[in-house]
CSV table of C-alpha atoms and ligand atoms in Angstrom, one decimal:
chain,number,residue,atom,x,y,z
A,1,ALA,CA,-55.3,82.0,46.8
A,2,CYS,CA,-55.4,79.5,49.3
A,3,GLY,CA,-55.6,79.8,52.9
A,4,GLY,CA,-55.4,76.8,56.3
A,5,ILE,CA,-52.6,74.7,55.5
A,6,GLY,CA,-52.4,74.0,51.6
A,7,GLY,CA,-53.8,74.2,48.6
A,8,THR,CA,-57.5,72.8,47.4
A,9,THR,CA,-57.2,70.0,44.6
A,10,GLY,CA,-60.5,70.2,43.2
A,11,GLY,CA,-64.1,68.2,44.3
A,12,THR,CA,-67.1,69.6,45.8
A,13,THR,CA,-66.4,72.5,48.0
A,14,ALA,CA,-69.4,74.0,48.7
A,15,THR,CA,-69.1,78.0,48.6
A,16,SER,CA,-72.1,79.4,49.6
A,17,VAL,CA,-74.7,77.5,51.8
A,18,ALA,CA,-77.7,78.9,53.8
A,19,GLN,CA,-77.2,80.0,57.6
A,20,ILE,CA,-79.5,77.4,59.3
A,21,PRO,CA,-82.3,78.2,61.5
A,22,GLN,CA,-81.8,77.3,65.5
A,23,LEU,CA,-84.3,75.0,67.2
A,24,LYS,CA,-87.1,76.0,68.6
A,25,PRO,CA,-87.5,74.8,72.9
A,26,ASP,CA,-89.8,71.4,72.2
A,27,GLN,CA,-88.3,70.7,68.1
A,28,GLN,CA,-87.3,67.4,69.1
A,29,VAL,CA,-84.2,66.4,66.6
A,30,SER,CA,-82.2,63.1,66.0
A,31,ILE,CA,-78.7,63.0,65.0
A,32,VAL,CA,-75.6,60.3,64.5
A,33,PHE,CA,-72.9,60.9,66.0
A,34,GLU,CA,-69.5,58.9,64.7
A,35,SER,CA,-66.2,59.1,66.6
A,36,TYR,CA,-63.2,56.9,66.6
A,37,ASN,CA,-62.6,57.1,70.6
A,38,TYR,CA,-65.8,54.7,70.7
A,39,GLY,CA,-63.4,51.8,69.3
A,40,LEU,CA,-61.5,51.1,72.3
A,41,ALA,CA,-63.0,50.3,75.7
A,42,GLY,CA,-61.5,51.4,78.4
A,43,SER,CA,-60.5,55.3,79.3
A,44,TRP,CA,-61.7,56.3,75.6
A,45,THR,CA,-65.5,54.3,75.9
A,46,ASP,CA,-66.3,56.0,78.8
A,47,THR,CA,-65.1,58.9,78.7
A,48,PHE,CA,-67.3,60.0,75.1
A,49,ASN,CA,-70.4,57.8,77.1
A,50,ALA,CA,-70.4,60.3,80.0
A,51,LEU,CA,-70.1,63.4,77.4
A,52,ILE,CA,-72.7,62.1,75.7
A,53,ALA,CA,-74.8,61.3,78.8
A,54,ALA,CA,-73.5,65.4,80.1
A,55,PHE,CA,-75.0,66.9,76.6
A,56,SER,CA,-78.1,64.7,77.0
A,57,LYS,CA,-79.1,66.2,80.0
A,58,GLU,CA,-78.9,69.7,78.9
A,59,HIS,CA,-80.4,69.1,75.6
A,60,PRO,CA,-83.2,66.7,76.1
A,61,ASN,CA,-84.8,67.7,72.8
A,62,ILE,CA,-81.8,66.5,70.8
A,63,LYS,CA,-81.6,62.8,70.7
A,64,VAL,CA,-77.5,61.3,70.0
A,65,THR,CA,-76.8,57.9,68.3
A,66,ALA,CA,-73.2,57.9,69.2
A,67,GLN,CA,-71.4,55.1,66.8
A,68,LYS,CA,-68.0,54.1,66.3
A,69,PRO,CA,-66.0,53.7,62.1
A,70,GLN,CA,-67.1,50.4,60.7
A,71,GLY,CA,-64.3,48.0,60.4
A,72,ASN,CA,-61.9,46.0,62.1
A,73,SER,CA,-58.5,47.8,61.9
A,74,PRO,CA,-56.5,47.3,65.1
A,75,ASN,CA,-56.6,51.0,65.0
A,76,PRO,CA,-59.9,52.1,64.8
A,77,ALA,CA,-58.8,55.9,64.1
A,78,THR,CA,-57.5,54.2,60.7
A,79,ASP,CA,-61.3,53.2,59.8
A,80,THR,CA,-62.9,56.5,60.1
A,81,ILE,CA,-63.0,57.7,56.4
A,82,SER,CA,-63.9,54.3,54.9
A,83,SER,CA,-67.0,54.0,57.1
A,84,ILE,CA,-68.3,57.3,56.6
A,85,GLN,CA,-67.6,56.6,52.1
A,86,ASN,CA,-69.2,53.0,52.7
A,87,GLN,CA,-72.0,55.1,54.9
A,88,MET,CA,-71.9,57.6,52.1
A,89,ALA,CA,-72.5,55.4,49.8
A,90,ALA,CA,-75.7,53.4,51.4
A,91,GLY,CA,-77.0,56.9,51.4
A,92,THR,CA,-77.3,57.2,55.5
A,93,PRO,CA,-74.0,58.8,56.3
A,94,PRO,CA,-73.7,60.1,60.2
A,95,ASP,CA,-74.9,63.9,61.1
A,96,VAL,CA,-71.7,65.3,61.9
A,97,ALA,CA,-67.8,63.2,62.6
A,98,GLN,CA,-64.6,63.3,64.0
A,99,LEU,CA,-62.5,62.9,61.6
A,100,GLY,CA,-58.7,63.1,61.4
A,101,PHE,CA,-56.4,66.4,60.3
A,102,SER,CA,-54.7,64.0,58.0
A,103,ASP,CA,-58.2,63.5,56.2
A,104,LEU,CA,-59.3,66.9,56.2
A,105,ASP,CA,-58.2,68.0,52.2
A,106,PHE,CA,-60.4,64.6,51.5
A,107,THR,CA,-62.9,65.4,53.6
A,108,ILE,CA,-63.9,68.7,52.2
A,109,HIS,CA,-63.1,68.1,49.1
A,110,GLN,CA,-64.8,64.7,48.2
A,111,LEU,CA,-67.1,64.3,51.6
A,112,GLY,CA,-68.4,67.7,51.7
A,113,ALA,CA,-68.0,68.8,54.8
A,114,LYS,CA,-70.0,71.8,55.4
A,115,PRO,CA,-68.4,75.1,56.0
A,116,LEU,CA,-69.1,76.3,59.6
A,117,ASP,CA,-68.7,80.0,59.0
A,118,GLU,CA,-71.4,80.0,56.4
A,119,LEU,CA,-73.7,77.7,58.3
A,120,VAL,CA,-73.8,79.2,61.5
A,121,GLY,CA,-72.6,82.4,60.5
A,122,LYS,CA,-68.9,83.7,61.3
A,123,GLN,CA,-69.9,85.3,64.2
A,124,GLU,CA,-70.5,82.1,66.1
A,125,VAL,CA,-67.7,80.6,64.9
A,126,GLN,CA,-65.3,83.4,66.3
A,127,ALA,CA,-67.5,83.4,69.9
A,128,GLU,CA,-67.2,79.2,69.7
A,129,PHE,CA,-62.8,79.5,69.8
A,130,ASP,CA,-62.7,82.7,72.1
A,131,GLY,CA,-65.2,81.2,74.5
A,132,PRO,CA,-66.8,83.2,76.9
A,133,LYS,CA,-63.7,82.6,79.4
A,134,TYR,CA,-61.2,79.7,78.1
A,135,PRO,CA,-60.2,80.9,74.5
A,136,TYR,CA,-58.6,77.8,72.0
A,137,ALA,CA,-54.8,77.8,72.0
A,138,ALA,CA,-53.8,79.9,69.3
A,139,ARG,CA,-52.2,76.8,67.3
A,140,ALA,CA,-55.5,74.8,67.7
A,141,ARG,CA,-58.0,76.8,66.8
A,142,THR,CA,-57.3,77.2,62.9
A,143,LEU,CA,-56.0,73.6,62.1
A,144,ASP,CA,-59.7,73.1,60.4
A,145,ASP,CA,-59.4,75.6,58.1
A,146,TRP,CA,-59.3,75.9,54.4
A,147,ASP,CA,-59.6,78.4,52.1
A,148,GLY,CA,-60.4,81.1,54.8
A,149,HIS,CA,-63.4,79.0,55.8
A,150,THR,CA,-63.8,76.9,58.7
A,151,TYR,CA,-64.7,73.1,58.1
A,152,GLY,CA,-64.8,71.7,61.7
A,153,VAL,CA,-63.8,72.5,64.9
A,154,PRO,CA,-60.3,70.7,65.9
A,155,PHE,CA,-61.0,68.4,68.9
A,156,VAL,CA,-59.2,65.9,70.2
A,157,PHE,CA,-55.3,66.0,69.7
A,158,SER,CA,-51.8,65.6,71.0
A,159,THR,CA,-48.5,66.4,70.4
A,160,PRO,CA,-45.6,63.7,70.0
A,161,VAL,CA,-44.4,63.0,74.4
A,162,LEU,CA,-41.9,60.5,75.4
A,163,TYR,CA,-43.1,58.5,78.0
A,164,TYR,CA,-40.8,56.7,80.2
A,165,ASN,CA,-41.3,54.1,83.2
A,166,ALA,CA,-39.2,55.9,85.9
A,167,SER,CA,-39.0,52.1,87.9
A,168,LEU,CA,-37.2,50.6,84.6
A,169,PHE,CA,-34.8,53.4,84.8
A,170,GLN,CA,-34.0,52.9,87.9
A,171,GLN,CA,-33.6,49.7,87.7
A,172,ALA,CA,-31.4,50.0,85.0
A,173,GLY,CA,-28.6,53.0,86.7
A,174,LEU,CA,-30.3,56.1,85.3
A,175,ASP,CA,-31.5,58.6,87.1
A,176,PRO,CA,-35.6,59.0,86.0
A,177,ALA,CA,-35.3,62.9,87.1
A,178,THR,CA,-33.7,64.2,83.7
A,179,PRO,CA,-35.0,61.6,81.0
A,180,PRO,CA,-33.4,61.6,77.8
A,181,THR,CA,-33.7,65.3,75.8
A,182,THR,CA,-31.9,63.8,72.3
A,183,TRP,CA,-32.3,60.7,70.3
A,184,GLN,CA,-28.8,59.5,71.2
A,185,GLN,CA,-29.6,59.7,74.9
A,186,VAL,CA,-32.4,57.7,74.0
A,187,SER,CA,-30.4,55.5,72.4
A,188,ASP,CA,-28.3,54.6,74.9
A,189,ALA,CA,-31.0,54.8,77.9
A,190,ALA,CA,-32.8,51.7,75.9
A,191,ARG,CA,-29.4,50.0,75.9
A,192,ALA,CA,-28.9,50.3,79.8
A,193,ILE,CA,-32.6,49.2,80.3
A,194,VAL,CA,-32.7,45.8,77.7
A,195,ASP,CA,-28.7,45.2,79.5
A,196,LYS,CA,-29.9,46.0,83.1
A,197,THR,CA,-33.4,44.7,83.1
A,198,GLY,CA,-34.1,42.4,80.2
A,199,LYS,CA,-36.7,44.9,79.3
A,200,GLY,CA,-37.7,46.4,75.8
A,201,GLY,CA,-35.6,49.8,75.4
A,202,VAL,CA,-37.8,52.1,73.3
A,203,TYR,CA,-41.0,51.9,70.6
A,204,ILE,CA,-41.2,54.8,68.8
A,205,ASP,CA,-44.8,55.0,67.8
A,206,CYS,CA,-44.4,56.8,64.5
A,207,LEU,CA,-42.9,54.7,62.1
A,208,THR,CA,-45.3,51.9,60.9
A,209,LYS,CA,-48.7,52.5,58.4
A,210,THR,CA,-51.0,52.0,61.4
A,211,ALA,CA,-49.5,54.5,63.4
A,212,LYS,CA,-50.4,57.2,60.3
A,213,ASP,CA,-47.9,59.9,59.8
A,214,TRP,CA,-48.5,62.4,61.9
A,215,CYS,CA,-45.2,61.8,64.5
A,216,PHE,CA,-43.2,60.4,61.6
A,217,GLN,CA,-43.9,64.2,60.3
A,218,SER,CA,-42.7,65.4,63.4
A,219,MET,CA,-39.8,63.4,63.8
A,220,VAL,CA,-38.7,64.4,59.6
A,221,ARG,CA,-39.1,68.0,60.4
A,222,SER,CA,-37.1,68.0,63.8
A,223,ASN,CA,-34.2,66.7,61.6
A,224,GLY,CA,-34.9,69.7,59.2
A,225,GLY,CA,-36.9,67.9,56.9
A,226,ARG,CA,-40.3,67.5,55.6
A,227,VAL,CA,-42.1,64.6,53.9
A,228,ILE,CA,-43.9,66.8,51.4
A,229,SER,CA,-43.3,70.2,50.3
A,230,ALA,CA,-44.7,73.1,52.2
A,231,ASP,CA,-46.8,74.4,48.8
A,232,ARG,CA,-47.8,70.1,49.1
A,233,LYS,CA,-46.5,69.8,45.4
A,234,THR,CA,-43.7,67.5,45.8
A,235,LEU,CA,-43.2,64.7,48.1
A,236,THR,CA,-40.1,64.4,50.1
A,237,TYR,CA,-39.6,61.6,52.4
A,238,ALA,CA,-37.0,60.6,49.9
A,239,ASP,CA,-34.4,63.1,50.7
A,240,ALA,CA,-31.8,62.6,53.7
A,241,PRO,CA,-33.6,64.0,56.2
A,242,ALA,CA,-36.2,61.6,56.4
A,243,VAL,CA,-33.8,58.3,55.1
A,244,GLN,CA,-31.8,59.2,58.1
A,245,VAL,CA,-34.9,59.2,60.9
A,246,ALA,CA,-35.7,55.2,59.2
A,247,GLN,CA,-32.3,54.2,59.3
A,248,PHE,CA,-32.4,55.9,63.0
A,249,GLY,CA,-35.4,53.5,63.7
A,250,GLN,CA,-33.8,51.0,61.4
A,251,GLN,CA,-30.5,50.5,64.1
A,252,LEU,CA,-32.6,51.0,66.7
A,253,VAL,CA,-34.2,47.8,65.7
A,254,ALA,CA,-31.1,46.1,64.4
A,255,SER,CA,-29.3,46.8,68.0
A,256,GLY,CA,-31.9,45.2,70.0
A,257,VAL,CA,-33.1,48.4,71.6
A,258,MET,CA,-36.6,48.5,69.9
A,259,PRO,CA,-39.1,45.2,69.9
A,260,LYS,CA,-40.3,44.6,66.7
A,261,LEU,CA,-43.3,44.8,67.6
A,262,ASP,CA,-46.9,46.5,65.8
A,263,GLN,CA,-48.8,49.4,67.3
A,264,LYS,CA,-50.8,48.1,69.7
A,265,GLN,CA,-48.3,45.7,70.9
A,266,GLY,CA,-46.2,48.4,71.2
A,267,TYR,CA,-48.1,50.7,73.6
A,268,GLU,CA,-49.4,47.5,75.7
A,269,GLY,CA,-45.8,46.4,76.3
A,270,PHE,CA,-45.3,50.1,77.6
A,271,ALA,CA,-48.7,49.7,80.0
A,272,ARG,CA,-47.5,46.3,81.9
A,273,GLY,CA,-44.0,48.1,82.2
A,274,ASP,CA,-42.4,45.5,79.5
A,275,VAL,CA,-41.0,48.6,77.9
A,276,GLY,CA,-38.9,51.5,79.2
A,277,MET,CA,-39.7,54.8,77.2
A,278,ILE,CA,-42.4,55.2,74.3
A,279,LEU,CA,-42.7,58.1,71.5
A,280,GLU,CA,-46.9,58.1,71.6
A,281,THR,CA,-49.7,60.2,71.4
A,282,SER,CA,-51.2,61.3,74.9
A,283,SER,CA,-54.9,59.5,73.7
A,284,VAL,CA,-53.8,56.6,75.5
A,285,GLN,CA,-52.3,57.9,77.9
A,286,GLY,CA,-55.1,56.3,79.9
A,287,VAL,CA,-54.1,53.4,79.0
A,288,PHE,CA,-50.9,53.7,80.7
A,289,GLU,CA,-52.1,55.4,83.8
A,290,LYS,CA,-53.9,52.2,84.4
A,291,GLY,CA,-51.3,50.4,83.8
A,292,ALA,CA,-48.9,52.0,85.9
A,293,LYS,CA,-51.1,52.3,88.4
A,294,GLY,CA,-49.5,51.0,91.8
A,295,LYS,CA,-46.9,49.0,90.1
A,296,TRP,CA,-44.8,51.5,88.1
A,297,ASP,CA,-43.9,54.7,88.4
A,298,LEU,CA,-44.9,56.8,84.8
A,299,ARG,CA,-43.4,59.7,83.7
A,300,ASP,CA,-43.1,61.4,80.4
A,301,ALA,CA,-41.3,64.2,78.9
A,302,GLN,CA,-41.5,66.1,75.5
A,303,MET,CA,-39.8,64.7,71.9
A,304,PRO,CA,-36.4,64.4,71.6
A,305,SER,CA,-34.3,66.4,69.3
A,306,PHE,CA,-31.9,64.7,66.7
A,307,ASP,CA,-28.2,66.1,68.3
A,308,GLY,CA,-30.4,69.4,69.7
A,309,LYS,CA,-31.6,70.7,66.9
A,310,PRO,CA,-35.1,72.2,67.4
A,311,THR,CA,-37.8,69.7,67.6
A,312,VAL,CA,-41.0,70.3,65.8
A,313,PRO,CA,-43.8,68.6,67.3
A,314,THR,CA,-46.7,67.8,65.0
A,315,ASN,CA,-50.5,67.6,66.2
A,316,SER,CA,-52.3,63.9,66.1
A,317,GLY,CA,-56.2,63.7,66.5
A,318,ALA,CA,-59.2,65.1,64.6
A,319,GLY,CA,-62.0,67.7,64.3
A,320,LEU,CA,-65.6,67.4,64.4
A,321,HIS,CA,-67.4,68.0,61.0
A,322,ILE,CA,-71.3,68.7,59.4
A,323,LEU,CA,-71.7,66.7,57.0
A,324,SER,CA,-75.6,66.3,57.2
A,325,ASN,CA,-77.9,68.2,54.7
A,326,ASP,CA,-80.4,68.6,57.2
A,327,PRO,CA,-81.0,72.2,58.5
A,328,ALA,CA,-82.6,70.8,62.2
A,329,LYS,CA,-79.4,68.0,62.2
A,330,GLN,CA,-76.7,71.0,61.3
A,331,ARG,CA,-78.4,73.3,64.1
A,332,ALA,CA,-78.2,69.7,66.1
A,333,ALA,CA,-75.2,68.8,65.4
A,334,TRP,CA,-73.1,72.7,66.2
A,335,GLU,CA,-75.2,72.1,69.8
A,336,LEU,CA,-73.1,68.6,70.1
A,337,ILE,CA,-69.9,70.0,68.7
A,338,LYS,CA,-69.9,73.7,71.2
A,339,PHE,CA,-70.8,70.8,74.1
A,340,LEU,CA,-67.7,68.6,73.1
A,341,THR,CA,-65.5,72.0,73.0
A,342,SER,CA,-66.5,73.2,76.0
A,343,PRO,CA,-64.6,73.4,79.0
A,344,GLU,CA,-67.0,71.4,80.7
A,345,ALA,CA,-65.9,68.5,78.5
A,346,PHE,CA,-62.6,69.6,77.8
A,347,THR,CA,-62.3,68.9,81.4
A,348,MET,CA,-63.7,65.3,81.6
A,349,ILE,CA,-61.6,64.7,78.8
A,350,SER,CA,-58.1,65.4,79.5
A,351,LYS,CA,-58.6,63.2,82.7
A,352,GLY,CA,-60.1,61.2,81.8
A,353,ILE,CA,-58.3,60.5,78.3
A,354,GLY,CA,-55.3,62.3,78.8
A,355,TYR,CA,-55.7,64.6,75.1
A,356,LEU,CA,-54.7,68.4,75.3
A,357,PRO,CA,-57.0,70.4,76.8
A,358,LEU,CA,-57.2,72.9,73.9
A,359,ARG,CA,-58.9,76.0,75.7
A,360,THR,CA,-55.4,75.6,77.7
A,361,GLY,CA,-56.6,79.1,80.3
A,362,LEU,CA,-58.0,76.5,81.9
A,363,LEU,CA,-55.0,75.3,83.3
A,364,ASP,CA,-54.2,78.0,85.1
A,365,ASP,CA,-57.7,78.7,86.8
A,366,PRO,CA,-57.8,77.5,90.3
A,367,ASP,CA,-61.5,77.0,89.5
A,368,GLY,CA,-60.6,75.0,86.4
A,369,LEU,CA,-58.1,72.3,85.5
A,370,ARG,CA,-55.0,74.2,87.5
A,371,PRO,CA,-55.5,71.6,91.3
A,372,TRP,CA,-55.3,68.6,88.8
A,373,ALA,CA,-52.6,69.7,86.7
A,374,GLU,CA,-50.6,70.1,90.1
A,375,GLN,CA,-50.9,66.8,90.8
A,376,ASN,CA,-50.8,65.5,87.4
A,377,PRO,CA,-47.6,66.2,85.8
A,378,LEU,CA,-47.8,64.6,82.5
A,379,VAL,CA,-49.9,67.1,80.7
A,380,THR,CA,-47.0,69.7,81.2
A,381,PRO,CA,-44.9,69.1,78.1
A,382,ASN,CA,-47.4,68.1,75.9
A,383,VAL,CA,-48.3,71.3,76.4
A,384,ALA,CA,-45.5,73.3,76.6
A,385,GLN,CA,-44.7,71.7,72.8
A,386,LEU,CA,-48.6,73.2,71.4
A,387,GLU,CA,-47.3,76.1,71.9
A,388,ARG,CA,-44.4,76.0,69.4
A,389,MET,CA,-46.7,73.0,67.7
A,390,GLU,CA,-46.9,72.9,63.6
A,391,PRO,CA,-49.9,71.3,61.2
A,392,TRP,CA,-50.1,67.6,60.8
A,393,VAL,CA,-50.3,68.4,56.5
A,394,SER,CA,-53.0,66.2,54.6
A,395,MET,CA,-51.5,64.7,51.6
A,396,PRO,CA,-53.1,65.9,48.5
A,397,GLY,CA,-55.9,64.4,45.8
A,398,ALA,CA,-58.6,61.6,46.3
A,399,ASN,CA,-55.3,59.4,46.2
A,400,TYR,CA,-53.9,61.1,49.6
A,401,LEU,CA,-54.8,57.7,51.5
A,402,GLN,CA,-52.7,55.5,49.4
A,403,ILE,CA,-49.6,58.1,49.2
A,404,ARG,CA,-50.0,58.0,53.2
A,405,ASP,CA,-49.7,54.2,53.4
A,406,ASN,CA,-46.9,53.7,50.4
A,407,MET,CA,-44.5,56.2,52.7
A,408,MET,CA,-45.6,54.5,56.2
A,409,ASP,CA,-45.1,51.1,54.6
A,410,ALA,CA,-41.7,52.1,52.8
A,411,VAL,CA,-40.9,53.5,56.7
A,412,GLU,CA,-41.9,50.1,58.0
A,413,SER,CA,-40.2,48.2,55.8
A,414,VAL,CA,-36.5,50.1,56.9
A,415,VAL,CA,-37.3,50.5,60.4
A,416,PHE,CA,-38.9,46.9,60.8
A,417,GLN,CA,-37.4,44.7,58.2
A,418,GLY,CA,-34.2,46.1,57.7
A,419,LYS,CA,-35.1,46.8,54.2
A,420,ASP,CA,-32.3,50.1,52.3
A,421,ALA,CA,-33.8,52.9,53.7
A,422,ARG,CA,-32.3,55.0,50.4
A,423,SER,CA,-33.8,52.7,47.5
A,424,THR,CA,-37.0,52.2,49.8
A,425,LEU,CA,-38.2,55.5,50.2
A,426,SER,CA,-37.0,56.6,46.7
A,427,THR,CA,-39.3,53.8,45.4
A,428,ALA,CA,-42.2,54.4,47.4
A,429,GLN,CA,-41.5,58.4,46.3
A,430,GLN,CA,-41.6,57.9,42.8
A,431,ALA,CA,-44.6,55.7,43.3
A,432,GLY,CA,-46.6,58.8,45.4
A,433,ALA,CA,-45.5,61.1,43.1
A,434,ARG,CA,-47.5,59.3,40.3
A,435,LEU,CA,-51.2,59.6,42.6
A,436,LEU,CA,-50.8,63.2,43.3
A,437,PRO,CA,-53.1,65.6,41.8
A,438,ALA,CA,-52.7,67.4,38.7
A,439,SER,CA,-52.0,71.1,39.1
B,501,LIG,O1,-55.1,61.1,66.7
B,501,LIG,P1,-55.1,60.6,67.7
B,501,LIG,O2,-54.2,61.0,69.5
B,501,LIG,O3,-56.7,60.4,68.3
B,501,LIG,O4,-55.0,59.1,68.5
B,501,LIG,C1,-55.4,58.1,67.8
B,501,LIG,C2,-54.4,56.8,67.6
B,501,LIG,O5,-54.2,56.6,66.3
B,501,LIG,C3,-54.4,56.2,68.8
B,501,LIG,O6,-53.5,55.2,68.7
């Protein structure tokens, strides 16, 4: 029987590991922590440096060496797995790593992430999620579960948020108090922005290989389909709902309201005030706030719907996983994980970067994040979507990345190069189907 969000696909799952001892008060331990949030200067790196400094103060016996994934992809979050594999081949993997939910199947079955409930015991895992004060949001706490075990602690993520430039709305004669709620309204607003201001209309950061597939999955589900069947055995991204999403993106580009930009150009352009709207992860909210400060009015809204069909927000982001085989390092890694997911840490992460505070009770507490949230309403649409969020589903098997990348390459070529949607997605899907694990 399968738990989590899908079936296992073979590999090397540990089913029984010994519970690790506590560290002695004077026991010195060094661990390596790898996070893609070290891959972008500014709000990401600053916040993570502050987090590790605060942890080191609380745990002077644990020395943390923090590093970004090896590689030079424009999106450091796409370098994580090859980085771990290279270090594993060299015999020196990091002890604790922040790995994407899209990589979960592979992380468990090929990278050998440890089942935390066996490492530290079920009760301690439960206590971590319940917290003494602010429990994890219900939709967040099981994202790294599989087959009845907890292989990671969900850490940083967002749902798809529609950020918009209220100053450009005003210049275009649009009402910034009523942002678009449907994709048709987005298209119309984008047209007005292009025509009246000469700026870009909208950038949907869900339609390229670099964006990965978290919010493409969300858009397709919001149009009544899926990219892979619920049992993760059949690819379904050449079905009508996905084809229509790709065609919609293509029309936006062809009509000149979505600029032909890659991911980095897209979010940097929006931060500069050169694009009216962007569908984006809140991981770059700090970049937008910095760009907007003193120059233009940054606001946001929930993701738009297709003609009023209910939206299905999915999550981006990553969880924290223990890869070390050494009991002392495993315990030190667990201490780091507990700290990084503490109320104190989520307060720093939400304020500094913009990711969701997964201990959502913080937002209701006058001594927690409530005063900040009242001054910073950008968090509100994201938190509302968290309540009905569905998991970002990882593709199955050892070829999962190739399956995902083939799909997103096909989507990208439809949207940005004008390829025929139906035939392009069908051809890619047939190739992807051959890469699925035999079952
Ligand atoms: O998945 P997130 O939300 O952590 O964001 C990382 C993105 O890939 C940045 O573009």
